[in-house]
PDB file of C-alpha atoms and ligand atoms in Angstrom:
ATOM      1  CA  MET A   1      -9.565 -23.336  14.740  1.00  0.00           C
ATOM      2  CA  SER A   2      -6.345 -21.740  16.059  1.00  0.00           C
ATOM      3  CA  THR A   3      -6.598 -18.383  17.814  1.00  0.00           C
ATOM      4  CA  ARG A   4      -3.075 -17.579  16.688  1.00  0.00           C
ATOM      5  CA  LYS A   5      -2.604 -14.007  15.456  1.00  0.00           C
ATOM      6  CA  LEU A   6      -1.368 -14.145  11.893  1.00  0.00           C
ATOM      7  CA  VAL A   7       0.463 -11.772   9.632  1.00  0.00           C
ATOM      8  CA  ILE A   8      -1.551 -11.205   6.460  1.00  0.00           C
ATOM      9  CA  ALA A   9       0.196  -9.612   3.471  1.00  0.00           C
ATOM     10  CA  ILE A  10      -1.892  -7.978   0.760  1.00  0.00           C
ATOM     11  CA  ASP A  11       0.007  -6.743  -2.280  1.00  0.00           C
ATOM     12  CA  GLY A  12      -1.106  -5.403  -5.607  1.00  0.00           C
ATOM     13  CA  PRO A  13      -1.259  -2.341  -7.842  1.00  0.00           C
ATOM     14  CA  ALA A  14      -3.171   0.883  -7.136  1.00  0.00           C
ATOM     15  CA  GLY A  15      -6.926   0.592  -7.520  1.00  0.00           C
ATOM     16  CA  ALA A  16      -7.084  -3.182  -7.010  1.00  0.00           C
ATOM     17  CA  GLY A  17      -9.024  -2.669  -3.770  1.00  0.00           C
ATOM     18  CA  LYS A  18      -6.269  -3.401  -1.223  1.00  0.00           C
ATOM     19  CA  SER A  19      -7.218  -0.681   1.278  1.00  0.00           C
ATOM     20  CA  THR A  20     -10.910  -1.509   1.294  1.00  0.00           C
ATOM     21  CA  ILE A  21     -10.306  -5.222   1.671  1.00  0.00           C
ATOM     22  CA  ALA A  22      -7.537  -4.810   4.264  1.00  0.00           C
ATOM     23  CA  SER A  23      -9.601  -2.534   6.494  1.00  0.00           C
ATOM     24  CA  ARG A  24     -12.749  -4.694   6.255  1.00  0.00           C
ATOM     25  CA  LEU A  25     -10.786  -7.860   6.928  1.00  0.00           C
ATOM     26  CA  ALA A  26      -8.997  -6.195   9.857  1.00  0.00           C
ATOM     27  CA  SER A  27     -12.262  -5.241  11.509  1.00  0.00           C
ATOM     28  CA  SER A  28     -13.823  -8.670  11.018  1.00  0.00           C
ATOM     29  CA  LEU A  29     -10.726 -10.430  12.430  1.00  0.00           C
ATOM     30  CA  GLY A  30      -9.955  -7.855  15.117  1.00  0.00           C
ATOM     31  CA  TYR A  31      -6.558  -7.250  13.498  1.00  0.00           C
ATOM     32  CA  VAL A  32      -4.623  -4.048  12.957  1.00  0.00           C
ATOM     33  CA  ASN A  33      -4.505  -2.755   9.392  1.00  0.00           C
ATOM     34  CA  LEU A  34      -1.267  -1.064   8.359  1.00  0.00           C
ATOM     35  CA  GLU A  35      -1.009   0.719   5.020  1.00  0.00           C
ATOM     36  CA  SER A  36       2.653   0.697   4.030  1.00  0.00           C
ATOM     37  CA  GLY A  37       2.110   3.051   1.074  1.00  0.00           C
ATOM     38  CA  ALA A  38       1.143   5.783   3.543  1.00  0.00           C
ATOM     39  CA  MET A  39       4.691   5.644   4.938  1.00  0.00           C
ATOM     40  CA  TYR A  40       6.222   6.252   1.487  1.00  0.00           C
ATOM     41  CA  ARG A  41       3.724   9.059   1.036  1.00  0.00           C
ATOM     42  CA  ALA A  42       4.580  10.634   4.406  1.00  0.00           C
ATOM     43  CA  LEU A  43       8.311  10.692   3.665  1.00  0.00           C
ATOM     44  CA  ALA A  44       7.528  12.092   0.208  1.00  0.00           C
ATOM     45  CA  LEU A  45       5.530  14.903   1.809  1.00  0.00           C
ATOM     46  CA  LYS A  46       8.405  15.682   4.134  1.00  0.00           C
ATOM     47  CA  ALA A  47      10.745  15.827   1.132  1.00  0.00           C
ATOM     48  CA  ILE A  48       8.417  18.265  -0.638  1.00  0.00           C
ATOM     49  CA  LEU A  49       8.094  20.461   2.448  1.00  0.00           C
ATOM     50  CA  SER A  50      11.859  20.411   3.008  1.00  0.00           C
ATOM     51  CA  GLY A  51      12.774  21.088  -0.634  1.00  0.00           C
ATOM     52  CA  VAL A  52      14.505  17.703  -0.955  1.00  0.00           C
ATOM     53  CA  ASP A  53      14.583  16.185  -4.436  1.00  0.00           C
ATOM     54  CA  ALA A  54      12.874  12.763  -4.581  1.00  0.00           C
ATOM     55  CA  ALA A  55      15.643  11.729  -7.012  1.00  0.00           C
ATOM     56  CA  SER A  56      18.411  12.159  -4.423  1.00  0.00           C
ATOM     57  CA  GLU A  57      18.744   9.042  -2.294  1.00  0.00           C
ATOM     58  CA  PRO A  58      21.459  10.457   0.055  1.00  0.00           C
ATOM     59  CA  ALA A  59      19.372  13.574   0.761  1.00  0.00           C
ATOM     60  CA  LEU A  60      16.276  11.429   1.391  1.00  0.00           C
ATOM     61  CA  LEU A  61      18.185   9.203   3.817  1.00  0.00           C
ATOM     62  CA  GLU A  62      19.494  12.209   5.702  1.00  0.00           C
ATOM     63  CA  LEU A  63      15.924  13.509   5.893  1.00  0.00           C
ATOM     64  CA  ALA A  64      14.592  10.107   7.014  1.00  0.00           C
ATOM     65  CA  ALA A  65      17.105  10.037   9.878  1.00  0.00           C
ATOM     66  CA  HIS A  66      15.236  13.004  11.379  1.00  0.00           C
ATOM     67  CA  THR A  67      11.728  11.802  10.617  1.00  0.00           C
ATOM     68  CA  THR A  68       9.141   9.848  12.533  1.00  0.00           C
ATOM     69  CA  ILE A  69       6.194   8.268  10.770  1.00  0.00           C
ATOM     70  CA  GLU A  70       3.389   6.659  12.739  1.00  0.00           C
ATOM     71  CA  LEU A  71       0.358   4.777  11.475  1.00  0.00           C
ATOM     72  CA  ASP A  72      -2.610   4.927  13.765  1.00  0.00           C
ATOM     73  CA  PRO A  73      -5.221   2.402  12.602  1.00  0.00           C
ATOM     74  CA  THR A  74      -8.818   3.662  12.933  1.00  0.00           C
ATOM     75  CA  PRO A  75     -12.048   2.133  11.548  1.00  0.00           C
ATOM     76  CA  ALA A  76     -11.946   4.811   8.835  1.00  0.00           C
ATOM     77  CA  GLY A  77      -8.399   3.906   7.757  1.00  0.00           C
ATOM     78  CA  ASN A  78      -4.912   4.771   8.929  1.00  0.00           C
ATOM     79  CA  ARG A  79      -4.341   8.124  10.562  1.00  0.00           C
ATOM     80  CA  VAL A  80      -0.872   9.074   9.399  1.00  0.00           C
ATOM     81  CA  LEU A  81       1.373  11.138  11.648  1.00  0.00           C
ATOM     82  CA  LEU A  82       4.477  12.772  10.245  1.00  0.00           C
ATOM     83  CA  ASP A  83       6.697  14.073  13.051  1.00  0.00           C
ATOM     84  CA  GLY A  84       3.574  14.035  15.211  1.00  0.00           C
ATOM     85  CA  LEU A  85       1.387  16.003  12.772  1.00  0.00           C
ATOM     86  CA  ASP A  86      -1.697  14.493  11.156  1.00  0.00           C
ATOM     87  CA  VAL A  87      -1.040  14.429   7.384  1.00  0.00           C
ATOM     88  CA  SER A  88      -3.659  11.782   6.518  1.00  0.00           C
ATOM     89  CA  GLN A  89      -5.423  13.968   3.943  1.00  0.00           C
ATOM     90  CA  ARG A  90      -2.490  15.890   2.532  1.00  0.00           C
ATOM     91  CA  ILE A  91      -0.585  12.721   1.549  1.00  0.00           C
ATOM     92  CA  ARG A  92      -3.352  11.735  -0.905  1.00  0.00           C
ATOM     93  CA  GLU A  93      -2.729  14.736  -3.138  1.00  0.00           C
ATOM     94  CA  ARG A  94      -1.215  14.438  -6.564  1.00  0.00           C
ATOM     95  CA  ASP A  95       2.215  15.945  -5.863  1.00  0.00           C
ATOM     96  CA  VAL A  96       2.738  13.544  -2.953  1.00  0.00           C
ATOM     97  CA  THR A  97       1.447  10.553  -4.944  1.00  0.00           C
ATOM     98  CA  ASP A  98       3.973  11.263  -7.667  1.00  0.00           C
ATOM     99  CA  ALA A  99       6.883  11.936  -5.276  1.00  0.00           C
ATOM    100  CA  ALA A 100       6.099   8.756  -3.268  1.00  0.00           C
ATOM    101  CA  SER A 101       6.323   6.640  -6.389  1.00  0.00           C
ATOM    102  CA  ARG A 102       9.696   8.217  -7.296  1.00  0.00           C
ATOM    103  CA  LEU A 103      11.103   7.958  -3.798  1.00  0.00           C
ATOM    104  CA  SER A 104      10.095   4.308  -3.494  1.00  0.00           C
ATOM    105  CA  THR A 105      12.553   3.334  -6.264  1.00  0.00           C
ATOM    106  CA  HIS A 106      15.584   3.930  -3.962  1.00  0.00           C
ATOM    107  CA  PRO A 107      16.905   0.710  -2.379  1.00  0.00           C
ATOM    108  CA  GLN A 108      18.174   2.315   0.859  1.00  0.00           C
ATOM    109  CA  VAL A 109      14.958   4.252   1.359  1.00  0.00           C
ATOM    110  CA  ARG A 110      13.169   0.928   1.079  1.00  0.00           C
ATOM    111  CA  VAL A 111      15.494  -0.624   3.677  1.00  0.00           C
ATOM    112  CA  TRP A 112      14.567   2.219   6.069  1.00  0.00           C
ATOM    113  CA  MET A 113      10.859   1.593   5.436  1.00  0.00           C
ATOM    114  CA  VAL A 114      11.097  -2.201   5.716  1.00  0.00           C
ATOM    115  CA  GLU A 115      12.833  -2.009   9.120  1.00  0.00           C
ATOM    116  CA  ARG A 116       9.996   0.089  10.476  1.00  0.00           C
ATOM    117  CA  GLN A 117       7.287  -2.020   8.855  1.00  0.00           C
ATOM    118  CA  ARG A 118       8.734  -5.218  10.339  1.00  0.00           C
ATOM    119  CA  ALA A 119       8.805  -3.654  13.795  1.00  0.00           C
ATOM    120  CA  MET A 120       5.151  -2.604  13.423  1.00  0.00           C
ATOM    121  CA  GLY A 121       4.031  -6.101  12.430  1.00  0.00           C
ATOM    122  CA  ALA A 122       6.275  -8.056  14.783  1.00  0.00           C
ATOM    123  CA  GLY A 123       3.543  -9.116  17.197  1.00  0.00           C
ATOM    124  CA  GLY A 124       1.216 -10.557  14.510  1.00  0.00           C
ATOM    125  CA  GLY A 125      -2.496  -9.848  14.341  1.00  0.00           C
ATOM    126  CA  VAL A 126      -1.638  -7.530  11.481  1.00  0.00           C
ATOM    127  CA  ILE A 127      -2.750  -6.988   7.911  1.00  0.00           C
ATOM    128  CA  MET A 128      -0.176  -5.029   5.979  1.00  0.00           C
ATOM    129  CA  GLU A 129      -0.858  -3.870   2.461  1.00  0.00           C
ATOM    130  CA  GLY A 130       1.585  -2.604  -0.120  1.00  0.00           C
ATOM    131  CA  ARG A 131       3.749  -3.771  -3.001  1.00  0.00           C
ATOM    132  CA  ASP A 132       6.492  -5.848  -1.372  1.00  0.00           C
ATOM    133  CA  ILE A 133       4.898  -7.140   1.828  1.00  0.00           C
ATOM    134  CA  GLY A 134       4.702 -10.823   0.865  1.00  0.00           C
ATOM    135  CA  THR A 135       8.029 -10.772  -1.013  1.00  0.00           C
ATOM    136  CA  VAL A 136      10.289  -8.640   1.228  1.00  0.00           C
ATOM    137  CA  VAL A 137       8.735  -7.245   4.410  1.00  0.00           C
ATOM    138  CA  PHE A 138       7.083 -10.446   5.653  1.00  0.00           C
ATOM    139  CA  PRO A 139       8.255 -13.323   3.437  1.00  0.00           C
ATOM    140  CA  ASN A 140       6.977 -15.694   6.167  1.00  0.00           C
ATOM    141  CA  ALA A 141       3.499 -14.153   6.391  1.00  0.00           C
ATOM    142  CA  GLU A 142       0.988 -16.936   7.005  1.00  0.00           C
ATOM    143  CA  VAL A 143      -1.463 -15.531   4.450  1.00  0.00           C
ATOM    144  CA  LYS A 144      -0.379 -13.769   1.266  1.00  0.00           C
ATOM    145  CA  ILE A 145      -2.887 -12.279  -1.117  1.00  0.00           C
ATOM    146  CA  PHE A 146      -2.019 -10.685  -4.442  1.00  0.00           C
ATOM    147  CA  LEU A 147      -4.986  -8.531  -5.351  1.00  0.00           C
ATOM    148  CA  ASP A 148      -5.134  -7.394  -8.949  1.00  0.00           C
ATOM    149  CA  ALA A 149      -7.684  -6.083 -11.450  1.00  0.00           C
ATOM    150  CA  ASP A 150      -7.853  -5.105 -15.086  1.00  0.00           C
ATOM    151  CA  PRO A 151      -5.962  -1.780 -15.579  1.00  0.00           C
ATOM    152  CA  ASN A 152      -9.010  -0.079 -17.126  1.00  0.00           C
ATOM    153  CA  ILE A 153     -11.199  -1.097 -14.222  1.00  0.00           C
ATOM    154  CA  ARG A 154      -8.607   0.106 -11.706  1.00  0.00           C
ATOM    155  CA  ALA A 155      -8.362   3.456 -13.507  1.00  0.00           C
ATOM    156  CA  ASN A 156     -12.170   3.793 -13.573  1.00  0.00           C
ATOM    157  CA  ARG A 157     -12.286   3.180  -9.825  1.00  0.00           C
ATOM    158  CA  ARG A 158      -9.718   5.946  -9.260  1.00  0.00           C
ATOM    159  CA  VAL A 159     -11.734   8.364 -11.420  1.00  0.00           C
ATOM    160  CA  THR A 160     -14.912   7.547  -9.465  1.00  0.00           C
ATOM    161  CA  GLN A 161     -13.131   7.908  -6.109  1.00  0.00           C
ATOM    162  CA  ALA A 162     -11.873  11.334  -7.186  1.00  0.00           C
ATOM    163  CA  HIS A 163     -15.390  12.331  -8.433  1.00  0.00           C
ATOM    164  CA  ALA A 164     -13.849  13.153 -11.809  1.00  0.00           C
ATOM    165  CA  GLU A 165     -16.398  11.341 -14.036  1.00  0.00           C
ATOM    166  CA  ASP A 166     -17.785  14.613 -15.385  1.00  0.00           C
ATOM    167  CA  ASP A 167     -14.420  16.215 -15.981  1.00  0.00           C
ATOM    168  CA  PRO A 168     -12.833  14.427 -18.984  1.00  0.00           C
ATOM    169  CA  ALA A 169      -9.521  16.319 -18.775  1.00  0.00           C
ATOM    170  CA  ARG A 170      -9.062  15.514 -15.086  1.00  0.00           C
ATOM    171  CA  ALA A 171     -10.173  11.915 -15.621  1.00  0.00           C
ATOM    172  CA  GLU A 172      -7.634  11.544 -18.419  1.00  0.00           C
ATOM    173  CA  LYS A 173      -4.887  12.955 -16.208  1.00  0.00           C
ATOM    174  CA  LEU A 174      -5.767  10.487 -13.427  1.00  0.00           C
ATOM    175  CA  ARG A 175      -5.648   7.590 -15.896  1.00  0.00           C
ATOM    176  CA  HIS A 176      -2.333   8.756 -17.289  1.00  0.00           C
ATOM    177  CA  ASP A 177      -0.797   9.224 -13.795  1.00  0.00           C
ATOM    178  CA  MET A 178      -1.909   5.763 -12.764  1.00  0.00           C
ATOM    179  CA  GLN A 179      -0.417   4.174 -15.858  1.00  0.00           C
ATOM    180  CA  GLU A 180       2.883   5.945 -15.274  1.00  0.00           C
ATOM    181  CA  ARG A 181       2.957   4.910 -11.610  1.00  0.00           C
ATOM    182  CA  ASP A 182       2.043   1.289 -12.422  1.00  0.00           C
ATOM    183  CA  GLN A 183       4.908   1.195 -14.865  1.00  0.00           C
ATOM    184  CA  ARG A 184       7.401   2.660 -12.347  1.00  0.00           C
ATOM    185  CA  ASP A 185       6.263   0.416  -9.463  1.00  0.00           C
ATOM    186  CA  ALA A 186       6.473  -2.712 -11.602  1.00  0.00           C
ATOM    187  CA  THR A 187       9.777  -2.035 -13.356  1.00  0.00           C
ATOM    188  CA  ARG A 188      11.987  -0.487 -10.636  1.00  0.00           C
ATOM    189  CA  SER A 189      14.949  -2.711  -9.802  1.00  0.00           C
ATOM    190  CA  ALA A 190      14.493  -2.523  -6.000  1.00  0.00           C
ATOM    191  CA  SER A 191      11.587  -4.731  -4.862  1.00  0.00           C
ATOM    192  CA  PRO A 192       9.316  -4.196  -7.853  1.00  0.00           C
ATOM    193  CA  LEU A 193       5.625  -4.947  -7.474  1.00  0.00           C
ATOM    194  CA  LYS A 194       5.535  -8.719  -7.837  1.00  0.00           C
ATOM    195  CA  ALA A 195       3.423 -11.504  -6.434  1.00  0.00           C
ATOM    196  CA  ALA A 196       5.219 -13.786  -3.964  1.00  0.00           C
ATOM    197  CA  ASP A 197       5.506 -17.332  -5.303  1.00  0.00           C
ATOM    198  CA  ASP A 198       3.203 -18.564  -2.549  1.00  0.00           C
ATOM    199  CA  ALA A 199       0.653 -15.721  -2.795  1.00  0.00           C
ATOM    200  CA  VAL A 200      -2.949 -16.479  -3.682  1.00  0.00           C
ATOM    201  CA  HIS A 201      -4.053 -14.355  -6.634  1.00  0.00           C
ATOM    202  CA  ILE A 202      -7.448 -12.694  -6.494  1.00  0.00           C
ATOM    203  CA  ASP A 203      -8.654 -10.735  -9.504  1.00  0.00           C
ATOM    204  CA  SER A 204     -11.185  -8.188  -8.273  1.00  0.00           C
ATOM    205  CA  SER A 205     -12.195  -6.985 -11.783  1.00  0.00           C
ATOM    206  CA  ARG A 206     -15.538  -8.716 -11.772  1.00  0.00           C
ATOM    207  CA  LEU A 207     -16.015  -9.367  -8.076  1.00  0.00           C
ATOM    208  CA  THR A 208     -17.916  -7.299  -5.536  1.00  0.00           C
ATOM    209  CA  ILE A 209     -16.141  -6.145  -2.390  1.00  0.00           C
ATOM    210  CA  GLU A 210     -18.185  -8.707  -0.447  1.00  0.00           C
ATOM    211  CA  GLU A 211     -16.984 -11.494  -2.743  1.00  0.00           C
ATOM    212  CA  VAL A 212     -13.330 -10.489  -2.353  1.00  0.00           C
ATOM    213  CA  ILE A 213     -13.757 -10.323   1.433  1.00  0.00           C
ATOM    214  CA  ALA A 214     -15.413 -13.745   1.492  1.00  0.00           C
ATOM    215  CA  ALA A 215     -12.550 -15.235  -0.557  1.00  0.00           C
ATOM    216  CA  SER A 216      -9.952 -13.608   1.727  1.00  0.00           C
ATOM    217  CA  GLU A 217     -11.729 -14.737   4.908  1.00  0.00           C
ATOM    218  CA  ALA A 218     -11.857 -18.273   3.549  1.00  0.00           C
ATOM    219  CA  LEU A 219      -8.075 -18.213   3.040  1.00  0.00           C
ATOM    220  CA  VAL A 220      -7.514 -17.014   6.601  1.00  0.00           C
ATOM    221  CA  ALA A 221      -9.874 -19.653   8.017  1.00  0.00           C
ATOM    222  CA  GLU A 222      -8.148 -22.382   6.024  1.00  0.00           C
ATOM    223  CA  ARG A 223      -4.743 -21.252   7.311  1.00  0.00           C
ATOM    224  CA  LEU A 224      -5.922 -21.079  10.922  1.00  0.00           C
ATOM    225  CA  THR A 225      -7.367 -24.590  10.644  1.00  0.00           C
ATOM    226  CA  LYS A 226      -4.062 -25.901   9.293  1.00  0.00           C
ATOM    227  CA  LEU A 227      -2.172 -24.240  12.150  1.00  0.00           C
ATOM    228  CA  SER A 228      -4.384 -25.671  14.879  1.00  0.00           C
TER     229      SER A 228
HETATM  230  O1  LIG B 301      -0.285   2.254  -2.143  1.00  0.00           O
HETATM  231  P1  LIG B 301       0.026   3.700  -2.397  1.00  0.00           P
HETATM  232  O2  LIG B 301      -0.489   4.182  -3.705  1.00  0.00           O
HETATM  233  O3  LIG B 301      -0.392   4.592  -1.289  1.00  0.00           O
HETATM  234  O4  LIG B 301       1.629   3.774  -2.458  1.00  0.00           O
HETATM  235  C1  LIG B 301       2.324   4.958  -2.723  1.00  0.00           C
HETATM  236  C2  LIG B 301       3.628   4.632  -3.459  1.00  0.00           C
HETATM  237  O5  LIG B 301       4.494   3.937  -2.583  1.00  0.00           O
HETATM  238  C3  LIG B 301       3.441   3.740  -4.683  1.00  0.00           C
HETATM  239  O6  LIG B 301       3.760   4.454  -5.864  1.00  0.00           O
HETATM  240  C4  LIG B 301       4.376   2.598  -4.521  1.00  0.00           C
HETATM  241  C5  LIG B 301       5.067   2.815  -3.229  1.00  0.00           C
HETATM  242  N1  LIG B 301       4.968   1.654  -2.338  1.00  0.00           N
HETATM  243  C6  LIG B 301       5.981   0.740  -2.390  1.00  0.00           C
HETATM  244  O7  LIG B 301       6.895   0.880  -3.203  1.00  0.00           O
HETATM  245  N2  LIG B 301       5.978  -0.307  -1.535  1.00  0.00           N
HETATM  246  C7  LIG B 301       4.987  -0.477  -0.653  1.00  0.00           C
HETATM  247  N3  LIG B 301       5.017  -1.517   0.176  1.00  0.00           N
HETATM  248  C8  LIG B 301       3.906   0.442  -0.610  1.00  0.00           C
HETATM  249  C9  LIG B 301       3.933   1.503  -1.489  1.00  0.00           C
END
């Protein structure tokens, strides 16, 4: 089997299991796992802190010109540095989640992100997860996985992750937010969430994490064999 370091693209909607699979696969392959959504979240946080409206593309681009975002892969996930400050926790909060989804609709903001994402993955040995990795960021990625799951199952996972099972109002809000975000991510005109034509679809609705990892590892092994 080839020892070549591949680029692996994992795309799919929120709650499909991308982060879990990407980080497990990265540690078993000795690859770096880069979470592209964290970059949209970091710029969204900067916009909130700077009073910049996520609807204004020119203001966001001006802000981006004075922003550095770094992803530091650790076994526990990406440590996210915004202008050198660790914002890994803060970017998961609801206001940032919402602003990131809005900000990601702007074509020029996406160009700014894609340039940086390509530079990060240039050397290979990388798993990048997001919405447009196999279609736009790395259209030549050697392995492309489109990870999806039934919307109800994805929403249930989010509710469990947020420990909101016993709080019906909060659970309902989480479900509603996810539906709204799904809709925006899939219908925006700039790089909407879409499987690349050559992506392998995995539906995680009825699979365990171990089963999804096994299926993904098999795809990587098959690709490495073909390349050797
Ligand atoms: O994966 P996530 O939930 O952390 O992503 C946050 C937002 O960023 C999400 O609403 C969609 C957007 N995003 C994107 O448009 N393209 C990517 N490659 C990654 C995320």
